[in-house]
Short mmCIF file of N, CA, C and O in Angstrom, two decimals:
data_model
loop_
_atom_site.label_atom_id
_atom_site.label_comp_id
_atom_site.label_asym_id
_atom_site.label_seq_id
_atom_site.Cartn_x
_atom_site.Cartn_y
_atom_site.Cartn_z
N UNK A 1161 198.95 -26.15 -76.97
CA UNK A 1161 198.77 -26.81 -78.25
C UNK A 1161 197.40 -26.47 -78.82
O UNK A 1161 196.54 -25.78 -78.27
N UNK A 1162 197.32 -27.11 -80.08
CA UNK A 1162 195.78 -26.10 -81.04
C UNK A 1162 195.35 -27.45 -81.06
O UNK A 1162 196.12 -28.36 -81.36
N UNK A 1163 194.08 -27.65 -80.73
CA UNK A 1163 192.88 -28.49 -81.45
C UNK A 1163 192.04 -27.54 -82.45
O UNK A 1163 191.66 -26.38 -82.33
N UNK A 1164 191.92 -28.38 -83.38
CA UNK A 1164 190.93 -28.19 -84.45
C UNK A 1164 189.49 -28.80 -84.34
O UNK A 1164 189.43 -29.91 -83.81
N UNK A 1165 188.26 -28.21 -84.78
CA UNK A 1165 187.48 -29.21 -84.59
C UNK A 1165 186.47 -28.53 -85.41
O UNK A 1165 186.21 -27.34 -85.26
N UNK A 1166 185.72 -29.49 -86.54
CA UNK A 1166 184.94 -28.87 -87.77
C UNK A 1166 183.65 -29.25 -87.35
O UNK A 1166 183.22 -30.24 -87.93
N UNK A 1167 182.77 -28.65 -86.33
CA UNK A 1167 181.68 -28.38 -86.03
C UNK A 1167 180.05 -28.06 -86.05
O UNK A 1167 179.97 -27.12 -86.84
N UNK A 1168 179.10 -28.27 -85.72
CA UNK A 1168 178.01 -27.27 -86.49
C UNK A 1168 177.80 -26.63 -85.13
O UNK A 1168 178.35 -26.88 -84.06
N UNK A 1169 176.56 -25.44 -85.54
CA UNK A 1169 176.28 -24.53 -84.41
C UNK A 1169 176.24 -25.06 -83.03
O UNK A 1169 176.84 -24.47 -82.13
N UNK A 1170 175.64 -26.02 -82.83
CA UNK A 1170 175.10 -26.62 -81.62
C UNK A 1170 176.14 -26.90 -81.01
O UNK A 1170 176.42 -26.17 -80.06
N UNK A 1171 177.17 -28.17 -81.38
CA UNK A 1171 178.39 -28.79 -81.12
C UNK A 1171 178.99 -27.63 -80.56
O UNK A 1171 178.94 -27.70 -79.33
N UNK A 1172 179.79 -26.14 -81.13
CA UNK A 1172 179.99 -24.98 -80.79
C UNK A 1172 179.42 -24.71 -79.73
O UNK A 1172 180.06 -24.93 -78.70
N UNK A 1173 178.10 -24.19 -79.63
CA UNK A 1173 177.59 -24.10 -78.59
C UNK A 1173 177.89 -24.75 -76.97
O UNK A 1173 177.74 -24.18 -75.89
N UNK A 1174 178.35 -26.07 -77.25
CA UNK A 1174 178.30 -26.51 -75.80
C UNK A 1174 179.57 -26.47 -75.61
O UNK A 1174 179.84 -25.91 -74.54
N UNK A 1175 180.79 -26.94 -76.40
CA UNK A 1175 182.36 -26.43 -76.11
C UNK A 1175 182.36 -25.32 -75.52
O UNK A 1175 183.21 -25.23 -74.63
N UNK A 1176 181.57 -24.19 -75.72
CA UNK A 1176 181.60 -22.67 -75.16
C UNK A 1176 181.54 -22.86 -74.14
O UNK A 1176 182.42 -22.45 -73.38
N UNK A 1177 180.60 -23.46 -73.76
CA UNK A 1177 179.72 -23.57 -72.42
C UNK A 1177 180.63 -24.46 -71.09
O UNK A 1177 180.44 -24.51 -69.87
N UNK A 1178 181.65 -25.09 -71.98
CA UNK A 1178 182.49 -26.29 -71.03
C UNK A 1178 184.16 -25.51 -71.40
O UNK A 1178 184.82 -25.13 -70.44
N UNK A 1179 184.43 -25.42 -72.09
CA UNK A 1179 185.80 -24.86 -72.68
C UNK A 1179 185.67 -23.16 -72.63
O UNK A 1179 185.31 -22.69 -73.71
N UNK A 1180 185.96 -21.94 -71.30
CA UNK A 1180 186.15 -20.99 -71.83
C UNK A 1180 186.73 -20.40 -72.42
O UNK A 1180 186.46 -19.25 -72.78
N UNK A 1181 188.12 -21.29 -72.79
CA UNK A 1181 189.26 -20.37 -72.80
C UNK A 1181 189.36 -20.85 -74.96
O UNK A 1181 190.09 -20.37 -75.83
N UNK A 1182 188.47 -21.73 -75.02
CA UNK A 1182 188.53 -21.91 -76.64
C UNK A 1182 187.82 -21.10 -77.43
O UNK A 1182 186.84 -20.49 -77.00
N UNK A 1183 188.22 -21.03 -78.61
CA UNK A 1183 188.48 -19.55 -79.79
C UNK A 1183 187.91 -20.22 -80.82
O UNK A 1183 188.36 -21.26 -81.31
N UNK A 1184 186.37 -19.33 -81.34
CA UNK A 1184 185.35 -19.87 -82.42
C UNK A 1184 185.61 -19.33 -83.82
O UNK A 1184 185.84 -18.13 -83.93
N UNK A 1185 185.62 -20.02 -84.76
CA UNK A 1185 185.63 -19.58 -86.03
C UNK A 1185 184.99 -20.07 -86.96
O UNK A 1185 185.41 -20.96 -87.71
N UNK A 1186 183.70 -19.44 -87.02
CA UNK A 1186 182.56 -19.08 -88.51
C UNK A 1186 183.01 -19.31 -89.73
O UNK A 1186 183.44 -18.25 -90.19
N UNK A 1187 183.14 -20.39 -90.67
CA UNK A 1187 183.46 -19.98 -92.08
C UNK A 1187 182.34 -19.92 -92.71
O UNK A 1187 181.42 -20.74 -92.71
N UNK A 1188 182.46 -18.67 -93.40
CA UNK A 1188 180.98 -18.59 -94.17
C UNK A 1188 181.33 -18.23 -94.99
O UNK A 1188 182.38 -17.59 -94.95
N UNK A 1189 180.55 -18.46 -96.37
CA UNK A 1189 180.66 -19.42 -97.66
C UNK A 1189 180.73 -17.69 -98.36
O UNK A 1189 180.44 -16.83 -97.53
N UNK A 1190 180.98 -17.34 -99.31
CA UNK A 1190 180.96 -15.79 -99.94
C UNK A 1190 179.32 -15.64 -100.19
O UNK A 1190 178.90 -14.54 -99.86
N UNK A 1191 178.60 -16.30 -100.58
CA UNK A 1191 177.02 -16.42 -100.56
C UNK A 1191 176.20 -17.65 -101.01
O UNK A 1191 176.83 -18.62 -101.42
N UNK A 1192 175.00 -17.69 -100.97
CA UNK A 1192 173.79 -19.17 -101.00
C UNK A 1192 174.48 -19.76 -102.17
O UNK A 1192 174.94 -20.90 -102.18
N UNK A 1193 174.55 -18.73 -103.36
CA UNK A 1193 174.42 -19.16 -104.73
C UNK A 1193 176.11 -20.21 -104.84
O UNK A 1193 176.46 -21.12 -105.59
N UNK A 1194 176.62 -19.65 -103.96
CA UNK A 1194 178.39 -20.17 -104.37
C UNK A 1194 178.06 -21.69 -103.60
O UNK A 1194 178.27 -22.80 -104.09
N UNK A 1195 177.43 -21.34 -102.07
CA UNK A 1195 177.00 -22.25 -101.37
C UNK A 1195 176.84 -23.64 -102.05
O UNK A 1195 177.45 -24.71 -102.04
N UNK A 1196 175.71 -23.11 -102.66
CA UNK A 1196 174.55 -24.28 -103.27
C UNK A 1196 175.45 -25.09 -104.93
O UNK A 1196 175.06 -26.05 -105.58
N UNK A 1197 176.73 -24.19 -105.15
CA UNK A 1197 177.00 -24.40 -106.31
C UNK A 1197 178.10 -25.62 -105.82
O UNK A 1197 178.15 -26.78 -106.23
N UNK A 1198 179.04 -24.87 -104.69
CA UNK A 1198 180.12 -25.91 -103.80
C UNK A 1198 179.85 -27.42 -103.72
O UNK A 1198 180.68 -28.29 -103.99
N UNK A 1199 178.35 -27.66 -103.23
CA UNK A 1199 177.94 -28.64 -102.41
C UNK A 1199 177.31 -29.53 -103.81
O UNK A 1199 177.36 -30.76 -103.89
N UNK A 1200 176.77 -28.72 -104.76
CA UNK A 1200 176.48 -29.87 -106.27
C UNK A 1200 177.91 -30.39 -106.60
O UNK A 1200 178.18 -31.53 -106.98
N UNK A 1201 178.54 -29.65 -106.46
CA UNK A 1201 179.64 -29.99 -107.44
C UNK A 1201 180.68 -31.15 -107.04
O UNK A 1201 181.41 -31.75 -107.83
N UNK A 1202 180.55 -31.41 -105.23
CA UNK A 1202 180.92 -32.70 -104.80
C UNK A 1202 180.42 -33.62 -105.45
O UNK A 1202 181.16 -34.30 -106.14
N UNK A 1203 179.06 -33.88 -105.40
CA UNK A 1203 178.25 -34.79 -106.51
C UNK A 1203 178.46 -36.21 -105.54
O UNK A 1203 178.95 -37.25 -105.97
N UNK A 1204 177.98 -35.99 -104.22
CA UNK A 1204 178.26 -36.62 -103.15
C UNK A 1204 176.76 -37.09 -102.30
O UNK A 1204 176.50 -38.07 -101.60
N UNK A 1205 175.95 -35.93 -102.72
CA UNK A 1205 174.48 -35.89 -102.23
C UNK A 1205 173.31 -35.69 -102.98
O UNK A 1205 173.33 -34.91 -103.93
N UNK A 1206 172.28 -36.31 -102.67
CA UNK A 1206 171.16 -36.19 -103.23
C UNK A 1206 170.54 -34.42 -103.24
O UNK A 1206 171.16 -33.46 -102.77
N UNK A 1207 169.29 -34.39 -103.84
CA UNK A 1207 168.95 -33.12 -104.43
C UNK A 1207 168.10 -32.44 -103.51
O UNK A 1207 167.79 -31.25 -103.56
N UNK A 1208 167.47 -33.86 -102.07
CA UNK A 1208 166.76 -33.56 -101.10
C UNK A 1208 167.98 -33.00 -99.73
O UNK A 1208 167.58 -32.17 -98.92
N UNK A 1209 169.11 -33.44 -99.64
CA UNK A 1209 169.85 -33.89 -98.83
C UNK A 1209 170.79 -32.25 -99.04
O UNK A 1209 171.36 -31.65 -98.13
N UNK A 1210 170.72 -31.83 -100.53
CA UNK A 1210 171.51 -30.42 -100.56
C UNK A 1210 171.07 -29.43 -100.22
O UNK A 1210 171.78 -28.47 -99.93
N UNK A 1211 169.16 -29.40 -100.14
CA UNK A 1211 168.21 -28.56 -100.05
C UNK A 1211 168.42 -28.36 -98.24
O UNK A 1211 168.68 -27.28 -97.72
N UNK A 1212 168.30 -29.18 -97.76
CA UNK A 1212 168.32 -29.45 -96.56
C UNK A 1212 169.83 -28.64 -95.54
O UNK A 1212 169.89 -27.93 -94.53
N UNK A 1213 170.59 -29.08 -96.24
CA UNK A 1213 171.87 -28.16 -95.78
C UNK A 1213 171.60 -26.90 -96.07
O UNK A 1213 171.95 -26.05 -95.25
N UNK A 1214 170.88 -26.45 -97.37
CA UNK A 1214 171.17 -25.05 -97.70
C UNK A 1214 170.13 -24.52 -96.13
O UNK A 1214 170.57 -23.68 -95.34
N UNK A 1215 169.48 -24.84 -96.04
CA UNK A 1215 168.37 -24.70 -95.08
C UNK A 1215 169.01 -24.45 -93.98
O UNK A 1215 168.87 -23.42 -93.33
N UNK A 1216 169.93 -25.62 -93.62
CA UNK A 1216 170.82 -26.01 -92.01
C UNK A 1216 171.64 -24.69 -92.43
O UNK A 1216 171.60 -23.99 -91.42
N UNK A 1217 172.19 -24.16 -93.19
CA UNK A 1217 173.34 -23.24 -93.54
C UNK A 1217 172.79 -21.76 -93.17
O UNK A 1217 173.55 -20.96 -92.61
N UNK A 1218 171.28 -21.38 -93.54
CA UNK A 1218 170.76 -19.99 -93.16
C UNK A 1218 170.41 -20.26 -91.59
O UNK A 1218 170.27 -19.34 -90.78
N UNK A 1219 170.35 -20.95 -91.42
CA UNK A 1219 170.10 -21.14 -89.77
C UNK A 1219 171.71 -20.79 -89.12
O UNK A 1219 172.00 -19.83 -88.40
N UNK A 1220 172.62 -21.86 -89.60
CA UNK A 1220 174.00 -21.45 -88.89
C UNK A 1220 173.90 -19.95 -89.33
O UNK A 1220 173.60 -19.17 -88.43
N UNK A 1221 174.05 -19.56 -90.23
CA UNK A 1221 174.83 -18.08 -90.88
C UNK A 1221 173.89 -16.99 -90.01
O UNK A 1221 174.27 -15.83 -89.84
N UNK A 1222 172.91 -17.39 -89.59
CA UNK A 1222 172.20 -16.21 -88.78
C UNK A 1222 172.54 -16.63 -86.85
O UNK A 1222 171.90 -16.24 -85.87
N UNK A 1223 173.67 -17.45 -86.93
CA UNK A 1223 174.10 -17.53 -85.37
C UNK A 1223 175.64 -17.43 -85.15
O UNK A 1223 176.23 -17.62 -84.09
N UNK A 1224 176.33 -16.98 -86.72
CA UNK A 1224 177.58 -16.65 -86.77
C UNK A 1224 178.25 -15.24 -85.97
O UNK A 1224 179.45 -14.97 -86.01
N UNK A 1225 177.29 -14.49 -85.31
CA UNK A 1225 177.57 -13.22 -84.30
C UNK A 1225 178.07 -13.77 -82.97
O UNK A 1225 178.40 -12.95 -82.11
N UNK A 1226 178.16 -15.20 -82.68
CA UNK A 1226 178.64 -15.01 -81.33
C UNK A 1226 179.70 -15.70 -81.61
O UNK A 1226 180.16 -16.07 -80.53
N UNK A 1227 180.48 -16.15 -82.65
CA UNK A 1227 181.68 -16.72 -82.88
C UNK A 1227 182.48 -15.37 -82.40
O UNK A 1227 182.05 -14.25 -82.15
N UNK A 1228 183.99 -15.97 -82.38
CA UNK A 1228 184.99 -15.09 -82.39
C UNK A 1228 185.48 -14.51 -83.32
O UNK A 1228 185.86 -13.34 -83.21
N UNK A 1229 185.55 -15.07 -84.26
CA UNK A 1229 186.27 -14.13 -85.69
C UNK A 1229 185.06 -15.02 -87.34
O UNK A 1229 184.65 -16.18 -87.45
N UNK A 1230 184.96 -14.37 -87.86
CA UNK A 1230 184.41 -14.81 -88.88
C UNK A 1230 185.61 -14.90 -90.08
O UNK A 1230 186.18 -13.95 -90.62
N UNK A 1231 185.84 -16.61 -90.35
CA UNK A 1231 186.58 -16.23 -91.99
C UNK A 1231 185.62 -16.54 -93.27
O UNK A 1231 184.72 -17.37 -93.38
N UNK A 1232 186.16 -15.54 -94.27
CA UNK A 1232 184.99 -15.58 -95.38
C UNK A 1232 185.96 -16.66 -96.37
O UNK A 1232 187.16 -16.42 -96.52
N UNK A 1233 185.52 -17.50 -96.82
CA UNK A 1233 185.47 -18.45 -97.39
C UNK A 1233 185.68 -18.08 -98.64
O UNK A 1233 185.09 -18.89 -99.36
N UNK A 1234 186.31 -17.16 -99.36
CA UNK A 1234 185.78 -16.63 -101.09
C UNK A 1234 187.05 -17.74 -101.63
O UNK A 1234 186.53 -18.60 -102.35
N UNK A 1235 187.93 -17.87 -101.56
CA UNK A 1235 188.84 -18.67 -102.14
C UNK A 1235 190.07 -19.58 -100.95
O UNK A 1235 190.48 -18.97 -99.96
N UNK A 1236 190.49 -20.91 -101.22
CA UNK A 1236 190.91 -21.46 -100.26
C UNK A 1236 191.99 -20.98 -100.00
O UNK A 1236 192.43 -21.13 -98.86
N UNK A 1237 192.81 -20.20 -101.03
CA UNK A 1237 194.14 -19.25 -99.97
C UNK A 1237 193.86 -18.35 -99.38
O UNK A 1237 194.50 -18.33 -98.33
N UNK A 1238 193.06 -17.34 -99.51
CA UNK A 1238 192.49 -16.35 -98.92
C UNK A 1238 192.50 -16.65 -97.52
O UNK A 1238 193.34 -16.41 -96.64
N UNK A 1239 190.94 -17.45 -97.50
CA UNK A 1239 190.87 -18.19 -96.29
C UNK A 1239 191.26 -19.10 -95.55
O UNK A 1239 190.72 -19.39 -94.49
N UNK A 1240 192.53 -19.82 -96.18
CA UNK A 1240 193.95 -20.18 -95.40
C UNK A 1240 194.79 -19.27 -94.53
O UNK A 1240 195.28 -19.34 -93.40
N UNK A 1241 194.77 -18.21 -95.74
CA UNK A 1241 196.02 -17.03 -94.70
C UNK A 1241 195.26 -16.49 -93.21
O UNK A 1241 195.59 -16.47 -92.03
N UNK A 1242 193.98 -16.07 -94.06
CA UNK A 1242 193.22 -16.15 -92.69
C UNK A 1242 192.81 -16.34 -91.63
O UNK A 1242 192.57 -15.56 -90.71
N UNK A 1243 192.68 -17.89 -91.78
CA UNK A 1243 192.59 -19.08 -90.15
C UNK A 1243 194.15 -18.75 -89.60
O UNK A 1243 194.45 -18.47 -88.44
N UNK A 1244 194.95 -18.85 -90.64
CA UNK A 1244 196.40 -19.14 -90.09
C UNK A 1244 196.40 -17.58 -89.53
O UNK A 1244 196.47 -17.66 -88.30
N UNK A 1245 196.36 -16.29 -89.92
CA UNK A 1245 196.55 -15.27 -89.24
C UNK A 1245 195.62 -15.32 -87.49
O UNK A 1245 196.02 -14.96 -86.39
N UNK A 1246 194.48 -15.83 -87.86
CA UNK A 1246 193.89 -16.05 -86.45
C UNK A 1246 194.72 -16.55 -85.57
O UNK A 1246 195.44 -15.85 -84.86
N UNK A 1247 194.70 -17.85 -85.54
CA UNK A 1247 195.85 -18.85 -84.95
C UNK A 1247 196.92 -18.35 -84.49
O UNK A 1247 197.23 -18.41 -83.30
N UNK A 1248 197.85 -17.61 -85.70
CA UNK A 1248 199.20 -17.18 -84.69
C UNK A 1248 198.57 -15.53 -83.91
O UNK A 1248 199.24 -15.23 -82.92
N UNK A 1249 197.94 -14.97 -84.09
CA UNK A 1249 197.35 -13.67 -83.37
C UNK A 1249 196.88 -14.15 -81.79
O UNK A 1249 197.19 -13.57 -80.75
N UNK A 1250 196.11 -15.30 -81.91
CA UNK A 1250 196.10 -16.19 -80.56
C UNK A 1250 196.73 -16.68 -79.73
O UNK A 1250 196.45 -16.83 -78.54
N UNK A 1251 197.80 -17.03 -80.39
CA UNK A 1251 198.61 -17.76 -79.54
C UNK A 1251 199.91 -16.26 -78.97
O UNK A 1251 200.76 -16.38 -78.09
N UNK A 1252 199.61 -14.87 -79.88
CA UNK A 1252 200.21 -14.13 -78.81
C UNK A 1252 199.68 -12.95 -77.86
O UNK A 1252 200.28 -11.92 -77.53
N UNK A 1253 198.09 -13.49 -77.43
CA UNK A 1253 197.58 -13.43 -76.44
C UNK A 1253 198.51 -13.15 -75.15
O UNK A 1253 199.30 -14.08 -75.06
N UNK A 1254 198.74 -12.13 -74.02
CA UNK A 1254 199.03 -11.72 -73.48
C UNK A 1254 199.07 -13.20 -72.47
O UNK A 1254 200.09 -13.87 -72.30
N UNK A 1255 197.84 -13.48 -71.91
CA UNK A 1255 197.53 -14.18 -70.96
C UNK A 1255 198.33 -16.08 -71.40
O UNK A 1255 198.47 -17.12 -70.75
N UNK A 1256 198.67 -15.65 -72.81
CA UNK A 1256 199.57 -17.30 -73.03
C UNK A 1256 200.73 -17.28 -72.96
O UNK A 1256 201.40 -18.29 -72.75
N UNK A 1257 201.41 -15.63 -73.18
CA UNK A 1257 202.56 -15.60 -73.13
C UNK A 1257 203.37 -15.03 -71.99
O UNK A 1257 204.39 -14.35 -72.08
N UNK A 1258 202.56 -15.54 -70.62
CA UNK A 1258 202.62 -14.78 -69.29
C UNK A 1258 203.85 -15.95 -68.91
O UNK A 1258 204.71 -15.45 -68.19
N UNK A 1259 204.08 -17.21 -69.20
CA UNK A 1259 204.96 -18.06 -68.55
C UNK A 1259 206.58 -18.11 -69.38
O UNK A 1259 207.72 -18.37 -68.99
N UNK A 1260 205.95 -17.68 -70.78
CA UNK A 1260 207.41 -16.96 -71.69
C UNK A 1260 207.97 -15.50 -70.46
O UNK A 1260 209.15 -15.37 -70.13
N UNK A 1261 206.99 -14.70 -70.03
CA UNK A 1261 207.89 -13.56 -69.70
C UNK A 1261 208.32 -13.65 -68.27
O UNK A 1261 209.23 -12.93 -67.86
N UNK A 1262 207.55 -14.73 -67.30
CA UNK A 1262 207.92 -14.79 -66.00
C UNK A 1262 209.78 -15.70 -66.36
O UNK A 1262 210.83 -15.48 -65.76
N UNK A 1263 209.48 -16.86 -67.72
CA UNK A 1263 210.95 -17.65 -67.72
C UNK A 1263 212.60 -16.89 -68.32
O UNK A 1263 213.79 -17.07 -68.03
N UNK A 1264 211.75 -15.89 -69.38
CA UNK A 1264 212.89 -15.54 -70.13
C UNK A 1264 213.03 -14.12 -69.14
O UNK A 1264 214.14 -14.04 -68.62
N UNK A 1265 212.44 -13.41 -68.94
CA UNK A 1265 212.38 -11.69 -68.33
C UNK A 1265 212.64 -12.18 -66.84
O UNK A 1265 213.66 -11.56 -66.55
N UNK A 1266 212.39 -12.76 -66.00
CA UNK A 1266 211.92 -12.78 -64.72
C UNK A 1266 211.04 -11.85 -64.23
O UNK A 1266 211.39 -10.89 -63.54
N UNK A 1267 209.61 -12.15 -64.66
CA UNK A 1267 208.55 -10.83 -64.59
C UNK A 1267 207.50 -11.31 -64.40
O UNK A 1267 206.83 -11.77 -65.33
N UNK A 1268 206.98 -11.33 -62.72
CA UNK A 1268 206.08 -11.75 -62.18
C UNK A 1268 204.66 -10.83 -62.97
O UNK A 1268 203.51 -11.05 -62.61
#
């Protein structure tokens, strides 16, 4: 079964470290300017509080190399088909579908 889990770097970080067998995914934003435009436009946070993420955001985006797949974020179907292409590409991982071929094939 899939857990989901919407993360920051750190949090990531230690699942790695305890969970090997779980699969990382980076969404990063198409750039600062779209970034910074996304996060006004909630109209959810203060002007100190957006500065601050943009900040937290170049820090994540420069530790997005040890994820597993990066999805780019430019539009939410895009990067729907995306996650979802990850997801089912995962799940037909050789090593998951070893108890499909020992039940249906008989193939140790």
């Amino acid at each position: 079964s899939d857990l989901l889990l919407e993360i920051d770097c750190q949090g990531a970080r230690q699942i790695r470290n305890s969970i090997k067998e779980a699969v990382f995914i980076f969404v990063l934003p198409p750039d600062f300017v779209e970034l910074e435009r996304r996060l006004r436009g909630r109209e959810t946070d203060s002007d100190e509080i957006i500065s601050r993420r943009m900040l937290n955001a170049k820090d994540e985006i420069s530790q997005a190399h040890w994820y597993d797949y990066i999805v780019l974020n430019d539009s939410l179907e895009q990067a729907g088909q995306r996650f979802s292409s990850i997801i089912e590409a995962e799940r037909c991982r050789t090593g998951l579908m070893t108890d499909f071929l020992k039940q249906q094939f008989s193939i140790n």
